[in-house]
Amino acid sequence: MKEFTAQQIADIVGGELYGIDPQTTLSAGVETDSREVSPGDIFVARRGETTNGIEFAPSAIAAGAAIVIAEAVPTVGDDTLPSCVVTDATVALGKLASASVEALRETMTVIAITGSSGKTSVKDLVSVLLAGEGETVYPPNSYNNEVGVPLTALRAGEETRFLVLEMGARSIGNLAYLTSLIRPDIAVELNVGAAHSGVFGSIDNTARAKAELVESLQEPGWAVLNADDPRVRDMQNVLAQGVNTMWFSEGEPTRPDTTVWASDVTTGATGRSSFVLHLPGEEPAQVELSLLGRHHVSNALAAATVAHLCGVTARSIVTTLATAGAASRWRMELVDSPNGVTVINDAYNANPDSMRAALITLAEMGRGDDENPPRRTVAVLGEMLELGDTSIEEHDKIGSLVVRLNISRTIAVGEGARPIYQAANLEGSWGNEAAWVENISEARDLLQSELQPGDIVLFKSSRDAGLRFLGDEIAGVSGAQ
């Protein structure tokens, strides 16, 4: 965080100070979890759904917090704790992050990434690509909302050269709010899919919400757009005058001078893709991705585009893409278990697009090639949440797909995933190719009785379905729950 005095912070957030010298300087971290507080930090006591952060103000001060931003004066007995009292602590968090970024903007580039799928993977790739150019701050996991984005931004300081933000939206106006706090210099639009269509009401509303990111750009900002997605292509129409556009595409473009693209894309039994990378003004270069799944080609192109705009050399981009693995957990995470079963744990998020991509990768790995023999494939699939009225239809499509891909064994877990099993049977699954179980416990019992050395098993579901923990257990990952 940029250094501020307590009085400056009070002025920024519209608060009133209690129990602290107004000239006290504050430049350490900012936390909303009292358990994460370190000496000198600011503790923001947000009001949550079940608890009020002010209840944890005493423990935050005991841990060394210099001041508490809260919606009432925190006390211990008759003693007033050092605090800044505001109307809304979450709003205050955003205002503080905004002021800190603006104070650092002259020496820092802000990159924001959104899309229906792939945000976290691209955020991780961009962060690795830029780290060699200077101090790069990026969010852990998926800190992409009105709390996570400001917390990430407040980690940037005087030495930070790049601030990489993942921005998510659950309704129209979310991205407009986030970008009103922290305006990006480079905005990346990955795709517009059916994810959260139950929340937005339609895919067109999803596109409208996602477009708010590039609408925030000002001259001479850059919009990085996916030329392969028609709804993303249309976003060039909402750009402000003077904003530049750089495209990425998996096909040869009409404007090579403004497009990063791939040719000769192949994916073998390892599940990893290779392609020839074309950067404007550079010689084509062969790339072998470390990440698992054909869909990561598009993610790699998006990340390479950002890196190119930020001055990373072509050689460094190629080398980094070949070595960068999944930095965030439960995203196409590949583990060879002690009992000889290969586990693909991709059960942190799920939507129709990412579900299809994961299943295609599983099928490709199972088919084998000249160097790898065919293997039995098992798909353990949970519910894709937030699909609204399209939920049954989208799960039904997945059930048909597993049969067409010749997945050896499909296990649908939970009531919401039952249409996968039903559609697989209607599509032509027979014998024990498809099964439905009511819960994770039944899925565990079934897997433990059936899995054999050499099998490849995919775990894929939305986070709240909980399959990621079963995936850890089957993989023998330490700390599995």
PDB file of N, CA, C and O in Angstrom, residues 351-353 355-356 359 381 384 393-403 419-420 423-424:
ATOM      1  N   ASN A 351     -18.491 -24.861 -15.796  1.00  0.00           N
ATOM      2  CA  ASN A 351     -19.564 -24.352 -16.636  1.00  0.00           C
ATOM      3  C   ASN A 351     -19.559 -25.204 -17.893  1.00  0.00           C
ATOM      4  O   ASN A 351     -18.651 -26.023 -18.086  1.00  0.00           O
ATOM      5  N   PRO A 352     -20.547 -25.085 -18.757  1.00  0.00           N
ATOM      6  CA  PRO A 352     -20.586 -25.974 -19.927  1.00  0.00           C
ATOM      7  C   PRO A 352     -19.324 -25.956 -20.773  1.00  0.00           C
ATOM      8  O   PRO A 352     -18.881 -27.000 -21.257  1.00  0.00           O
ATOM      9  N   ASP A 353     -18.721 -24.785 -20.955  1.00  0.00           N
ATOM     10  CA  ASP A 353     -17.518 -24.701 -21.783  1.00  0.00           C
ATOM     11  C   ASP A 353     -16.337 -25.414 -21.129  1.00  0.00           C
ATOM     12  O   ASP A 353     -15.618 -26.175 -21.785  1.00  0.00           O
ATOM     13  N   MET A 355     -16.438 -27.667 -18.791  1.00  0.00           N
ATOM     14  CA  MET A 355     -16.750 -29.093 -18.651  1.00  0.00           C
ATOM     15  C   MET A 355     -16.421 -29.825 -19.946  1.00  0.00           C
ATOM     16  O   MET A 355     -15.783 -30.895 -19.942  1.00  0.00           O
ATOM     17  N   ARG A 356     -16.817 -29.251 -21.073  1.00  0.00           N
ATOM     18  CA  ARG A 356     -16.514 -29.876 -22.367  1.00  0.00           C
ATOM     19  C   ARG A 356     -15.002 -29.954 -22.583  1.00  0.00           C
ATOM     20  O   ARG A 356     -14.479 -30.979 -23.053  1.00  0.00           O
ATOM     21  N   LEU A 359     -13.461 -32.748 -20.501  1.00  0.00           N
ATOM     22  CA  LEU A 359     -13.804 -34.077 -21.004  1.00  0.00           C
ATOM     23  C   LEU A 359     -13.056 -34.400 -22.296  1.00  0.00           C
ATOM     24  O   LEU A 359     -12.624 -35.534 -22.501  1.00  0.00           O
ATOM     25  N   LEU A 381     -18.405 -36.540 -12.353  1.00  0.00           N
ATOM     26  CA  LEU A 381     -18.956 -35.231 -12.679  1.00  0.00           C
ATOM     27  C   LEU A 381     -20.026 -34.802 -11.685  1.00  0.00           C
ATOM     28  O   LEU A 381     -20.972 -35.548 -11.418  1.00  0.00           O
ATOM     29  N   MET A 384     -23.014 -28.407 -12.318  1.00  0.00           N
ATOM     30  CA  MET A 384     -22.595 -27.068 -12.727  1.00  0.00           C
ATOM     31  C   MET A 384     -23.646 -26.099 -12.194  1.00  0.00           C
ATOM     32  O   MET A 384     -24.810 -26.152 -12.610  1.00  0.00           O
ATOM     33  N   GLU A 393     -30.877 -28.698 -19.426  1.00  0.00           N
ATOM     34  CA  GLU A 393     -30.443 -28.808 -20.819  1.00  0.00           C
ATOM     35  C   GLU A 393     -28.922 -28.916 -20.921  1.00  0.00           C
ATOM     36  O   GLU A 393     -28.404 -29.753 -21.676  1.00  0.00           O
ATOM     37  N   GLU A 394     -28.201 -28.088 -20.156  1.00  0.00           N
ATOM     38  CA  GLU A 394     -26.734 -28.091 -20.246  1.00  0.00           C
ATOM     39  C   GLU A 394     -26.141 -29.366 -19.662  1.00  0.00           C
ATOM     40  O   GLU A 394     -25.164 -29.912 -20.196  1.00  0.00           O
ATOM     41  N   HIS A 395     -26.718 -29.871 -18.569  1.00  0.00           N
ATOM     42  CA  HIS A 395     -26.233 -31.141 -18.020  1.00  0.00           C
ATOM     43  C   HIS A 395     -26.556 -32.298 -18.967  1.00  0.00           C
ATOM     44  O   HIS A 395     -25.761 -33.237 -19.098  1.00  0.00           O
ATOM     45  N   ASP A 396     -27.706 -32.205 -19.627  1.00  0.00           N
ATOM     46  CA  ASP A 396     -28.099 -33.223 -20.603  1.00  0.00           C
ATOM     47  C   ASP A 396     -27.068 -33.276 -21.744  1.00  0.00           C
ATOM     48  O   ASP A 396     -26.664 -34.362 -22.197  1.00  0.00           O
ATOM     49  N   LYS A 397     -26.616 -32.127 -22.208  1.00  0.00           N
ATOM     50  CA  LYS A 397     -25.624 -32.083 -23.285  1.00  0.00           C
ATOM     51  C   LYS A 397     -24.319 -32.754 -22.864  1.00  0.00           C
ATOM     52  O   LYS A 397     -23.674 -33.425 -23.675  1.00  0.00           O
ATOM     53  N   ILE A 398     -23.949 -32.569 -21.612  1.00  0.00           N
ATOM     54  CA  ILE A 398     -22.713 -33.197 -21.124  1.00  0.00           C
ATOM     55  C   ILE A 398     -22.863 -34.714 -21.102  1.00  0.00           C
ATOM     56  O   ILE A 398     -21.932 -35.453 -21.446  1.00  0.00           O
ATOM     57  N   GLY A 399     -24.043 -35.191 -20.712  1.00  0.00           N
ATOM     58  CA  GLY A 399     -24.288 -36.634 -20.712  1.00  0.00           C
ATOM     59  C   GLY A 399     -24.160 -37.235 -22.095  1.00  0.00           C
ATOM     60  O   GLY A 399     -23.618 -38.336 -22.273  1.00  0.00           O
ATOM     61  N   SER A 400     -24.661 -36.516 -23.103  1.00  0.00           N
ATOM     62  CA  SER A 400     -24.515 -36.988 -24.478  1.00  0.00           C
ATOM     63  C   SER A 400     -23.053 -36.957 -24.919  1.00  0.00           C
ATOM     64  O   SER A 400     -22.577 -37.856 -25.618  1.00  0.00           O
ATOM     65  N   LEU A 401     -22.340 -35.928 -24.486  1.00  0.00           N
ATOM     66  CA  LEU A 401     -20.949 -35.767 -24.906  1.00  0.00           C
ATOM     67  C   LEU A 401     -20.064 -36.897 -24.392  1.00  0.00           C
ATOM     68  O   LEU A 401     -19.188 -37.384 -25.131  1.00  0.00           O
ATOM     69  N   VAL A 402     -20.257 -37.334 -23.145  1.00  0.00           N
ATOM     70  CA  VAL A 402     -19.371 -38.378 -22.616  1.00  0.00           C
ATOM     71  C   VAL A 402     -19.490 -39.661 -23.427  1.00  0.00           C
ATOM     72  O   VAL A 402     -18.501 -40.409 -23.583  1.00  0.00           O
ATOM     73  N   VAL A 403     -20.667 -39.915 -23.961  1.00  0.00           N
ATOM     74  CA  VAL A 403     -20.847 -41.109 -24.795  1.00  0.00           C
ATOM     75  C   VAL A 403     -20.143 -40.918 -26.135  1.00  0.00           C
ATOM     76  O   VAL A 403     -19.433 -41.804 -26.625  1.00  0.00           O
ATOM     77  N   PRO A 419     -29.154 -35.433 -14.572  1.00  0.00           N
ATOM     78  CA  PRO A 419     -29.407 -35.392 -16.021  1.00  0.00           C
ATOM     79  C   PRO A 419     -28.211 -35.838 -16.860  1.00  0.00           C
ATOM     80  O   PRO A 419     -28.402 -36.284 -17.996  1.00  0.00           O
ATOM     81  N   ILE A 420     -27.002 -35.733 -16.339  1.00  0.00           N
ATOM     82  CA  ILE A 420     -25.838 -36.244 -17.074  1.00  0.00           C
ATOM     83  C   ILE A 420     -25.973 -37.743 -17.269  1.00  0.00           C
ATOM     84  O   ILE A 420     -25.785 -38.272 -18.376  1.00  0.00           O
ATOM     85  N   ALA A 423     -28.991 -38.601 -19.630  1.00  0.00           N
ATOM     86  CA  ALA A 423     -28.706 -38.334 -21.040  1.00  0.00           C
ATOM     87  C   ALA A 423     -27.709 -39.333 -21.602  1.00  0.00           C
ATOM     88  O   ALA A 423     -27.808 -39.734 -22.772  1.00  0.00           O
ATOM     89  N   ALA A 424     -26.747 -39.751 -20.789  1.00  0.00           N
ATOM     90  CA  ALA A 424     -25.770 -40.739 -21.255  1.00  0.00           C
ATOM     91  C   ALA A 424     -26.477 -42.044 -21.620  1.00  0.00           C
ATOM     92  O   ALA A 424     -26.150 -42.683 -22.639  1.00  0.00           O
TER      93      ALA A 424
END
